[in-house]
Tab-separated table of C-alpha atoms in Angstrom:
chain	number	residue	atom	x	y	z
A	2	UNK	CA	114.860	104.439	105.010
A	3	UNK	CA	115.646	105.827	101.281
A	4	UNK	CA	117.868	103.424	99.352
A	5	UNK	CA	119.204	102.978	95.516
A	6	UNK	CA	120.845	105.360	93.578
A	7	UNK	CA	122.607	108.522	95.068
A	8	UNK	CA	119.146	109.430	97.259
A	9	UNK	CA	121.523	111.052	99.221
A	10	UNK	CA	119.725	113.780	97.840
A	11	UNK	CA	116.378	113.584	98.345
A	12	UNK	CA	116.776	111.398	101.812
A	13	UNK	CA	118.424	114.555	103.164
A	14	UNK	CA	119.495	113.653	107.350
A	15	UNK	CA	117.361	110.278	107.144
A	16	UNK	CA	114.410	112.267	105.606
A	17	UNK	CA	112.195	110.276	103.022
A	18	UNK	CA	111.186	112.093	99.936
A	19	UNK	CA	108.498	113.711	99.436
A	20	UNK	CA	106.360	113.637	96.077
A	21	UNK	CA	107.686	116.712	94.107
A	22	UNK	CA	110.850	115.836	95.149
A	23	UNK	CA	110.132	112.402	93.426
A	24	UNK	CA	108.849	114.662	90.327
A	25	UNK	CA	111.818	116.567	90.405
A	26	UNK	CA	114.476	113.852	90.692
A	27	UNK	CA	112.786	112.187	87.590
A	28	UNK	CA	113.315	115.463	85.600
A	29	UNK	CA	116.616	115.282	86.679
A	30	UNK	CA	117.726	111.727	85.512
A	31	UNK	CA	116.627	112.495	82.505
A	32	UNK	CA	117.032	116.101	81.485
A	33	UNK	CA	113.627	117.099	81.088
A	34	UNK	CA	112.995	120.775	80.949
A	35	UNK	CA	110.271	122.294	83.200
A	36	UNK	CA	109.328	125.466	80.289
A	37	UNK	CA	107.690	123.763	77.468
A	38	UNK	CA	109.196	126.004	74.960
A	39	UNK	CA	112.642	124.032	75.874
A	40	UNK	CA	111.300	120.439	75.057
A	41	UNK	CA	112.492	120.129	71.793
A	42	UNK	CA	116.582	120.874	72.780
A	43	UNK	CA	115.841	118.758	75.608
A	44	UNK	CA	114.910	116.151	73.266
A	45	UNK	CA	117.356	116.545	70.993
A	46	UNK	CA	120.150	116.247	73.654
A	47	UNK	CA	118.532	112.866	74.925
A	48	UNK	CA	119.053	110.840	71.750
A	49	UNK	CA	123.092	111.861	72.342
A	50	UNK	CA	122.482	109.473	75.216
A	51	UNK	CA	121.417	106.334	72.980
A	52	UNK	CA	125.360	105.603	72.666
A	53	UNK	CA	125.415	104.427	76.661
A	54	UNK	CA	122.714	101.310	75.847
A	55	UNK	CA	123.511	98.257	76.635
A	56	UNK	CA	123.635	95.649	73.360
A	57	UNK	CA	122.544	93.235	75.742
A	58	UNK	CA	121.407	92.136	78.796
A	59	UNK	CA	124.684	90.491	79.866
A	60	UNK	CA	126.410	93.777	79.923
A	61	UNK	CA	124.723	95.166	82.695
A	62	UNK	CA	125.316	94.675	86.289
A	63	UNK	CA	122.382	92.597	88.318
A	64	UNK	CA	120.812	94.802	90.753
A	65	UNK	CA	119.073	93.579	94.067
A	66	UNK	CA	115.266	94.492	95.363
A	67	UNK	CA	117.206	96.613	97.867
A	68	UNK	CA	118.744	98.799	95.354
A	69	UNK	CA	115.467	99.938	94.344
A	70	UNK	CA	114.067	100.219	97.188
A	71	UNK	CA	112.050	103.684	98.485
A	72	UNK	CA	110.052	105.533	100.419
A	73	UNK	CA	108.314	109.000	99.882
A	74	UNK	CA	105.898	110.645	101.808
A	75	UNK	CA	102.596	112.806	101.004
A	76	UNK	CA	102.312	114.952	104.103
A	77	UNK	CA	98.929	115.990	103.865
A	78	UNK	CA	98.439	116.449	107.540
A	79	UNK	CA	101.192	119.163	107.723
A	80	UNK	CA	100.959	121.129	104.481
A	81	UNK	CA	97.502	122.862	104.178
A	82	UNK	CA	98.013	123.944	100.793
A	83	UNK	CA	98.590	120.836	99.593
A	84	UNK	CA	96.072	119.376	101.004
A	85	UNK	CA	93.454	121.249	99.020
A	86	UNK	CA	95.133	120.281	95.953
A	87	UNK	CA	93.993	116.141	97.225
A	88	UNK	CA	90.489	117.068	98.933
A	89	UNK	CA	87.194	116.326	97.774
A	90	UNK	CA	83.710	117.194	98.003
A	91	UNK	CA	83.027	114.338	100.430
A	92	UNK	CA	86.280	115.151	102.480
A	93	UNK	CA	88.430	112.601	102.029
A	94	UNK	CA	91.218	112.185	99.626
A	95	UNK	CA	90.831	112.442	95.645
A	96	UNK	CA	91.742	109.037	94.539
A	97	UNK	CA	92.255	110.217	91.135
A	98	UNK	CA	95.863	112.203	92.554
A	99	UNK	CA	96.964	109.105	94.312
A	100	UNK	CA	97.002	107.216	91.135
A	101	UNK	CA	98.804	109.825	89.415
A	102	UNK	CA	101.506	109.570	92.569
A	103	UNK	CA	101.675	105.861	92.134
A	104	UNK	CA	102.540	106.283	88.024
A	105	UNK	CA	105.331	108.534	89.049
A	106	UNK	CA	107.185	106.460	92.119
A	107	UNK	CA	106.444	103.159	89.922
A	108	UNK	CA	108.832	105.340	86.910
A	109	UNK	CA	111.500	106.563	90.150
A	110	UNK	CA	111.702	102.550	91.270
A	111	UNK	CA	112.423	101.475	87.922
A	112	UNK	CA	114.972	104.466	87.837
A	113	UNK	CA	116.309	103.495	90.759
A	114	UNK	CA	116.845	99.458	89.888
A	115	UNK	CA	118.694	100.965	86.189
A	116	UNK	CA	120.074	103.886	87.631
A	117	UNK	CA	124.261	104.045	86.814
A	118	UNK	CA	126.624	106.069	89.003
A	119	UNK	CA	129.022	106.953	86.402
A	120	UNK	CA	126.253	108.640	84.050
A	121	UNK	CA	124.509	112.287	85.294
A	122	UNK	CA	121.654	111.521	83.155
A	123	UNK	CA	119.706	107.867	81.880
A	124	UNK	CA	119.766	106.838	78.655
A	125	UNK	CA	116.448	105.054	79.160
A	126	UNK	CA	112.816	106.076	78.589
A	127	UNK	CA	111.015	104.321	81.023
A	128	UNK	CA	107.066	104.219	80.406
A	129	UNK	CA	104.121	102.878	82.071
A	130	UNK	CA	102.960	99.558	79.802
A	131	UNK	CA	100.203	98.065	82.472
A	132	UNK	CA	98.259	98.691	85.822
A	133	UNK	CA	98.319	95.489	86.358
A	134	UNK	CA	96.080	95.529	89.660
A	135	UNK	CA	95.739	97.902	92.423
A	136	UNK	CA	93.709	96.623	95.289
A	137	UNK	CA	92.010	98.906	98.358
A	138	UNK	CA	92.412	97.391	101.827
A	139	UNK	CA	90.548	99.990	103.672
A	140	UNK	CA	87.962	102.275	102.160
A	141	UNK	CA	88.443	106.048	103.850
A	142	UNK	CA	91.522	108.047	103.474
A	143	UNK	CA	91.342	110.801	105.742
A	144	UNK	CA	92.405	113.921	103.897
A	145	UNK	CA	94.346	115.625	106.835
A	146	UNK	CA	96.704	112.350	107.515
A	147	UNK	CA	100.209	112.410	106.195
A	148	UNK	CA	101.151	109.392	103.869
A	149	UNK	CA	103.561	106.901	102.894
A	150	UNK	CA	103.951	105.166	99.983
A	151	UNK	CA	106.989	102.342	99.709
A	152	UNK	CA	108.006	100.097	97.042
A	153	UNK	CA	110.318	98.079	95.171
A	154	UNK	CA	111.166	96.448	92.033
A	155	UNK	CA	109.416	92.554	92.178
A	156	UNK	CA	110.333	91.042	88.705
A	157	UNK	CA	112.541	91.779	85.797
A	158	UNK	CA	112.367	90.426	82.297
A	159	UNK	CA	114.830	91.638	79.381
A	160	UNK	CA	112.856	95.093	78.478
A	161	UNK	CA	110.361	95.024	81.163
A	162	UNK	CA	110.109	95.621	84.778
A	163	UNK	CA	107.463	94.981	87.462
A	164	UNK	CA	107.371	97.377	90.512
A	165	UNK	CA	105.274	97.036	93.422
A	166	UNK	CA	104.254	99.395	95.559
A	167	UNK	CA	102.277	100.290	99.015
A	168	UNK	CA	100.112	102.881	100.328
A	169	UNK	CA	99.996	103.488	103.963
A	170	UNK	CA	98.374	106.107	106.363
A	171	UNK	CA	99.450	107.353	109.795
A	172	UNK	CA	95.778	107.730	111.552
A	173	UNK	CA	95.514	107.074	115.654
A	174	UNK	CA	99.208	107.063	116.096
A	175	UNK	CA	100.033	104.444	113.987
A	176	UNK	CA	100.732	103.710	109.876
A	177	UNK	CA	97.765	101.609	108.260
A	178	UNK	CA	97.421	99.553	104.936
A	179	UNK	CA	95.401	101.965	102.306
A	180	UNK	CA	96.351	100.140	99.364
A	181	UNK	CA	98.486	97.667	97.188
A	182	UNK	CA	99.307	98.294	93.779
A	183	UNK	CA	101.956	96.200	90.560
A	184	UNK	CA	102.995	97.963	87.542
A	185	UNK	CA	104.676	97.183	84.670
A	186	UNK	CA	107.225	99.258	82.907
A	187	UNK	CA	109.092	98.717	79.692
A	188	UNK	CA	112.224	100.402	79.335
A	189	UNK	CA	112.729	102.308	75.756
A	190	UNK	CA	115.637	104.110	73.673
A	191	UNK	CA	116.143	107.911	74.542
A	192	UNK	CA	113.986	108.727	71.701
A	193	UNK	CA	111.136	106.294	72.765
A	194	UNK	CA	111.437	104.420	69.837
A	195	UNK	CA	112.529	101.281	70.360
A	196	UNK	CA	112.914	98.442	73.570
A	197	UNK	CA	116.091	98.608	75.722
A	198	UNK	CA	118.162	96.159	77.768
A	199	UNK	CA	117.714	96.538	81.690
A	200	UNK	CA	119.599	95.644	84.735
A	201	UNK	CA	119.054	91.380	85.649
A	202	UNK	CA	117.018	91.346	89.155
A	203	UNK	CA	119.022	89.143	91.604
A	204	UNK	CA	116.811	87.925	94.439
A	205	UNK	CA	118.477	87.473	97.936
A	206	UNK	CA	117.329	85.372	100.253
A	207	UNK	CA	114.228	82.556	100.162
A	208	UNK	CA	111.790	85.879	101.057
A	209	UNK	CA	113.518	87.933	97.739
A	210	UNK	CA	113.101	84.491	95.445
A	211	UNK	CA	109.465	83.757	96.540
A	212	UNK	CA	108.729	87.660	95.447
A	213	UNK	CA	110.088	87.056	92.371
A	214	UNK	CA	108.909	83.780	91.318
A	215	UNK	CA	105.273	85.752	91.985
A	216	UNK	CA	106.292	87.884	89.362
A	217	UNK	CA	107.114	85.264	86.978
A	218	UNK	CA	103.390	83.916	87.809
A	219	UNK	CA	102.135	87.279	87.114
A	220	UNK	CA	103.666	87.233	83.872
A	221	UNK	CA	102.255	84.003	82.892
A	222	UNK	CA	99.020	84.711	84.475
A	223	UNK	CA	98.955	88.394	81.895
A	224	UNK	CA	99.816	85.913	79.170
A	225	UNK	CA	97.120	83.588	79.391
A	226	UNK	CA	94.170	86.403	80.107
A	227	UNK	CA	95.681	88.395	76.906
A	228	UNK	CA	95.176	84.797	74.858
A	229	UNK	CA	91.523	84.061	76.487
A	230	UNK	CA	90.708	87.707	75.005
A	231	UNK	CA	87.011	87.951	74.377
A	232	UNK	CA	88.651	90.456	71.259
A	233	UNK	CA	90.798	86.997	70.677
A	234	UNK	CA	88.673	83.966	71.310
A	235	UNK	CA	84.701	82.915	71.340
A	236	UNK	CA	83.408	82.857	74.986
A	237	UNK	CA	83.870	79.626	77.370
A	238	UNK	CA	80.068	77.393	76.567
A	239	UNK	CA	79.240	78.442	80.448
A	240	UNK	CA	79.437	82.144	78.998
A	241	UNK	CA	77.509	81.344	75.879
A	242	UNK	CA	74.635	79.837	77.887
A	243	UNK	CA	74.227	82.932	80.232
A	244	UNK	CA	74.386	85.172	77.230
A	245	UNK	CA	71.223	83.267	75.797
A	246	UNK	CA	69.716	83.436	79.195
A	247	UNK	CA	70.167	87.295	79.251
A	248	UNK	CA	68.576	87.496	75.723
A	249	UNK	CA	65.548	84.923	76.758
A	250	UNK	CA	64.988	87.089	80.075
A	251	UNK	CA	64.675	90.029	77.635
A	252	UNK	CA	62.179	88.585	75.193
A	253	UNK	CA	58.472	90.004	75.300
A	254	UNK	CA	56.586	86.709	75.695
A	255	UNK	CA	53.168	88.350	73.887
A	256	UNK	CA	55.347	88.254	70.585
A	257	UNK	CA	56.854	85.531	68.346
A	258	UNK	CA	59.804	87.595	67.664
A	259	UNK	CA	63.794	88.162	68.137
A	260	UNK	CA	63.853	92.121	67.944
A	261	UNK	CA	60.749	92.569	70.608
A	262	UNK	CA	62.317	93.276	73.604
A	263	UNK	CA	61.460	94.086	77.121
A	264	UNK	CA	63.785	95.131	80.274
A	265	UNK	CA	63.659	92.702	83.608
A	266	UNK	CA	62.326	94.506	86.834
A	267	UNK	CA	65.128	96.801	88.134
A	268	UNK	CA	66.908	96.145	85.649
A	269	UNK	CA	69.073	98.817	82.709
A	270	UNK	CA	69.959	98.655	79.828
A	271	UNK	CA	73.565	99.034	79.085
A	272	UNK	CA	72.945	101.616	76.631
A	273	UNK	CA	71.869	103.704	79.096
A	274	UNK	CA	74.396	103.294	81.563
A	275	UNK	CA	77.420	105.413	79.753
A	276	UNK	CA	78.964	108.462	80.418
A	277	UNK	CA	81.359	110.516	78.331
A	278	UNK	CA	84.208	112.970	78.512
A	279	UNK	CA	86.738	115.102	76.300
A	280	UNK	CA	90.203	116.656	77.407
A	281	UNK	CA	92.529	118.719	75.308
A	282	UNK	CA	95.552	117.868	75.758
A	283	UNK	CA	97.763	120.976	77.047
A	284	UNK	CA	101.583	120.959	77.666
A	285	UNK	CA	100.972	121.363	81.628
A	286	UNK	CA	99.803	117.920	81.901
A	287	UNK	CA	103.051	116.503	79.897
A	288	UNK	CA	105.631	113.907	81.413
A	289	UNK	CA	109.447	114.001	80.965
A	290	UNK	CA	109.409	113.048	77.969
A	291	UNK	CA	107.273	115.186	76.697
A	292	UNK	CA	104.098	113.309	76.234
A	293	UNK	CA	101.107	113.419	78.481
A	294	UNK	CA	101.490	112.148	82.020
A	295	UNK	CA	100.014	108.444	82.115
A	296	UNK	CA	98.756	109.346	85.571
A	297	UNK	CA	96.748	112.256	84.233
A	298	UNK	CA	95.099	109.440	82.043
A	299	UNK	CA	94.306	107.453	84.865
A	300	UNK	CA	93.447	110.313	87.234
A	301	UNK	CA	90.700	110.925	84.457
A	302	UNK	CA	89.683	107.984	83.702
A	303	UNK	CA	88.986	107.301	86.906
A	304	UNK	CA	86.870	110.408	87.683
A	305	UNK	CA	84.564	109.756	84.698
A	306	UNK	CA	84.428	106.044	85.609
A	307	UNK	CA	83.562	107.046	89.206
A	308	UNK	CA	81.138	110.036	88.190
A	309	UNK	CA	79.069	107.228	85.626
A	310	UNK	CA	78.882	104.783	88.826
A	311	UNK	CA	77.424	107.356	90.858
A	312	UNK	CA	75.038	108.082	88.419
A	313	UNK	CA	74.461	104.613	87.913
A	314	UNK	CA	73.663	104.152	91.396
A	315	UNK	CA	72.351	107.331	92.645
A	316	UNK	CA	74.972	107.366	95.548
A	317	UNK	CA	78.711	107.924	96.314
A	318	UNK	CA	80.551	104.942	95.392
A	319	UNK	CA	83.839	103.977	97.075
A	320	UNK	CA	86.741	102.706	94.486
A	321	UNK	CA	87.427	98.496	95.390
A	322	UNK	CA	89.907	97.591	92.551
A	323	UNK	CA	91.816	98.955	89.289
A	324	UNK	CA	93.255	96.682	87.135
A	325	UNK	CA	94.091	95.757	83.703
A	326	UNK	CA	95.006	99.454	82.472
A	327	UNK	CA	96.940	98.740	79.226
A	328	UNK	CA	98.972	101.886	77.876
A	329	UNK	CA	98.285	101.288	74.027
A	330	UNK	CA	99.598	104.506	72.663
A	331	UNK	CA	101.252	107.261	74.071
A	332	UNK	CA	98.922	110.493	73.999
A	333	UNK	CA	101.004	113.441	72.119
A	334	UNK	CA	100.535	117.212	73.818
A	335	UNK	CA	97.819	119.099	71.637
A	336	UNK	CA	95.860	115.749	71.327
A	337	UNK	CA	91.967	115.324	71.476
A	338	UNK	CA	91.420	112.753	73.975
A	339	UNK	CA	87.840	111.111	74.054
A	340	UNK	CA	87.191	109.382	77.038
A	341	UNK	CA	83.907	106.554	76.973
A	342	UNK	CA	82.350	105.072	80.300
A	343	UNK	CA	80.771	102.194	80.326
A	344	UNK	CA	79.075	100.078	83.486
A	345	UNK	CA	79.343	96.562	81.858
A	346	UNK	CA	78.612	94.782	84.800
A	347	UNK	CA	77.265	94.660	87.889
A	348	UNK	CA	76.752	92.209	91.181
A	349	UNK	CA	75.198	93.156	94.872
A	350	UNK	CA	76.731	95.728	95.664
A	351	UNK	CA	79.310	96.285	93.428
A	352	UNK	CA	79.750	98.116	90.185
A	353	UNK	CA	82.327	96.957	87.156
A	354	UNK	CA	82.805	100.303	85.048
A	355	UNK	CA	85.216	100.399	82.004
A	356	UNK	CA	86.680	103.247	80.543
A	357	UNK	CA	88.296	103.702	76.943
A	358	UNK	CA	90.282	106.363	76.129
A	359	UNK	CA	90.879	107.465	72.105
A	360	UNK	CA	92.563	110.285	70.727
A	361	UNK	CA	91.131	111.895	67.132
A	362	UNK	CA	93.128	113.478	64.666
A	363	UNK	CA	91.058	116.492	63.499
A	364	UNK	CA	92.621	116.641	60.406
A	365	UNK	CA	92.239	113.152	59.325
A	366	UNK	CA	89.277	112.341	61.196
A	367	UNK	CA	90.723	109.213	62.372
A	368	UNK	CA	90.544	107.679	66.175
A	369	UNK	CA	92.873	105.893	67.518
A	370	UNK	CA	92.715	103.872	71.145
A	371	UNK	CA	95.035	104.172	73.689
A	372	UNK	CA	94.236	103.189	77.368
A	373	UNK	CA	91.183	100.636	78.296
A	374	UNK	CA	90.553	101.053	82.253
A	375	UNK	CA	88.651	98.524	84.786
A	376	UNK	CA	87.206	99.578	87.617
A	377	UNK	CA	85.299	98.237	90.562
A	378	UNK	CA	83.410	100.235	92.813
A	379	UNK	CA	81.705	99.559	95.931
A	380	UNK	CA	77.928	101.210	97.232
A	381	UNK	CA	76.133	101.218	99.998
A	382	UNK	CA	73.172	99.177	98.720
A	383	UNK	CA	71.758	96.401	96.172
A	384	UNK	CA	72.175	98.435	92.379
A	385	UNK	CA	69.980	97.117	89.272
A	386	UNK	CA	71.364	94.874	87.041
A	387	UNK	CA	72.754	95.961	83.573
A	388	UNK	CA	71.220	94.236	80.534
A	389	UNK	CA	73.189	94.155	76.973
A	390	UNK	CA	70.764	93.827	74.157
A	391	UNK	CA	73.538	93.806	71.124
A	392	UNK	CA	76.369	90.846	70.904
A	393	UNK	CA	78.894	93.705	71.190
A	394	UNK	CA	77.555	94.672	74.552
A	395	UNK	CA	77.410	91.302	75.770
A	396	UNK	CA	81.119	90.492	75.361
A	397	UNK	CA	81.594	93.697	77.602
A	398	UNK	CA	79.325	92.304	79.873
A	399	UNK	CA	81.317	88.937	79.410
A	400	UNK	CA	84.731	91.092	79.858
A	401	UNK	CA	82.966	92.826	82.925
A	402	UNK	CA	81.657	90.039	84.637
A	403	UNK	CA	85.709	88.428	84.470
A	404	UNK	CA	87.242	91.443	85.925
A	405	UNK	CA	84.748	91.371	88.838
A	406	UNK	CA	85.498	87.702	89.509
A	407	UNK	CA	89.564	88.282	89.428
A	408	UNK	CA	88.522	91.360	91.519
A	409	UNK	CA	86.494	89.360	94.238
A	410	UNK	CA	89.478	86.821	94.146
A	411	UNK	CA	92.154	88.864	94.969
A	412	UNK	CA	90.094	90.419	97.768
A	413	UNK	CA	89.701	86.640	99.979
């Protein structure tokens, strides 16, 4: 069932939407133009809208889970054409697409919770700030099964908003659990300039509360990993020690010295387990607000990430977690984005790849960051261990190895 704002429209005779409908209601709330060459009215008629904000929070009406509540569907087992647009090499489903699907329903829900019946268009830019996690609870997704994808706002702060959503797939008659995913959004002026006030979040019901009070440990739980920060603070003395033991395990014992170095039995060094990547940034992979699409970001991210763990292990690896994707910066259309992968860590089976994501200014030669990825991925056998050899590489280790834990937690 399709609830929240006027989705009479898209839930046409009890008909969930599917996702370029989703696209195309999200032009629509905000006035985005689909030719390029009609961006800047488009823009210039948003920041009229900046005289419907709220001045504060109290203002605005509270807003229940239910009224952001949807459903949309991605009927890849009816539409063949689409379908080619989601299939891989390996015949399943390009992962890479379903994160760019989850960027844009996360934006609809938080549409949806804001949304106000008396206005034809928002006065809010609402952007993707974190991935917080996303976590896989079956490992195939068959490429010619339709799917559903449901969500909800969970938590709402002043400015910010945490949506989360879930992946399903209708395979042997029945819809199955492919994935759960929380995002954060921050709501922004019409002109993306500065924070705006958002709808309170009024929880109904012990089942509503519980959901929310999650969210509020979410928050606090973001909080405290941003202040351990290995860019922050030293490392814990248990992470010190097995930094030294990394370095001692490295050190050629026919030598008295700190720069002769040797590499453990299958065993590489991080050095040599990177892979890199470069996209111009074109106007058909912009959002509605004229910026590029944060799950284009992700989509490649995630391709490089997966392409340097398949390398890394010399066999198809399967995607286990994403989490952690901080939006820095947003990425202007004619941009240079460089794109770094790195496997930082690595345990059994499993492979910890980060990806970071800079645009340079060709003109002033100067980089700037804006995403950092984490990804775990999953192969079919025991892969060598990565070594750091520099102090730099062994805080991404370090950063690696924490990721993989919070990973392997969330997965009991």
């Amino acid at each position: 069932m399709c609830r929240g704002f006027s989705m009479s429209q898209m839930c046409q005779q009890g008909k969930a939407p599917d996702m370029a409908e989703v696209r195309n209601r999200l032009r629509e709330i905000v006035g985005a133009s689909t030719n390029w060459k009609d961006h800047q009215q488009a823009l210039a008629e948003r920041a009229s809208l900046s005289q419907y904000l709220a001045q504060s929070q109290d203002e605005l009406p509270a807003k229940t889970m239910k009224d952001s509540a949807i459903e949309a569907h991605l009927p890849l087992g009816t539409q063949s054409a689409l379908r080619e647009k989601y299939l891989n090499y390996h015949n399943s489903v390009r992962f890479g697409r379903i994160l760019e699907d989850l960027d844009s329903l996360a934006v609809l829900i938080c549409y949806s919770h804001t949304w106000n019946k008396e206005l034809k268009r928002s006065p809010l830019s609402i952007v993707t700030a974190l991935v917080d996690k996303i976590d896989m609870r079956k490992n195939i997704i068959y490429p010619d099964c339709d799917i559903k994808f449901t969500g909800h706002v969970t938590w709402v702060g002043k400015t910010s908003i945490e949506a989360k959503m879930h992946m399903f797939q209708y395979h042997d008659g029945v819809y199955t659990d492919v994935l759960d995913a929380t995002f954060v959004m921050v709501a922004r002026d019409p002109e993306n300039k500065r924070a705006a006030f958002i709808n309170p979040l009024k929880p109904e019901g012990p089942e509503e509360e519980a959901i929310f009070q999650q969210g509020e440990i979410n928050k606090k739980r973001r909080v405290e990993l941003s202040t351990a920060s290995l860019l922050k603070v030293a490392p814990t003395a248990e992470e010190r020690t097995l930094v030294h033991n990394l370095f001692l395990n490295t050190l050629d014992t026919r030598t008295v010295s700190f720069r002769s170095r040797i590499l453990p039995p299958n065993s590489v060094w991080m050095e040599d387990a990177k892979m890199k990547g470069l996209e111009i940034c074109h106007p058909q992979e912009r959002n509605i607000f004229n910026r590029i699409f944060g799950g284009f970001l992700m989509r490649k991210a995630y391709e490089l990430g997966w392409a340097n763990a398949c390398a890394f292990a010399g066999c198809r690896p399967t995607p286990v977690a994403v989490d952690d994707i901080l939006f820095q910066k947003p990425v202007e259309i004619g941009s240079l984005l460089m794109l770094s992968s790195q496997v930082c860590y690595t345990e059994g089976m499993h492979i910890q790849v980060r990806v970071h994501t800079e645009v340079l200014d060709p003109l002033t030669r100067q980089h700037s960051t804006t995403n950092v990825f984490h990804f775990t991925f999953r192969v079919e056998k025991d892969v060598p261990a990565v070594v750091p050899q520099s102090y730099g590489e062994s805080m991404l280790y370090l950063d690696g190895k924490r990721h993989f834990g919070e990973t392997m937690r969330n997965q009991c």
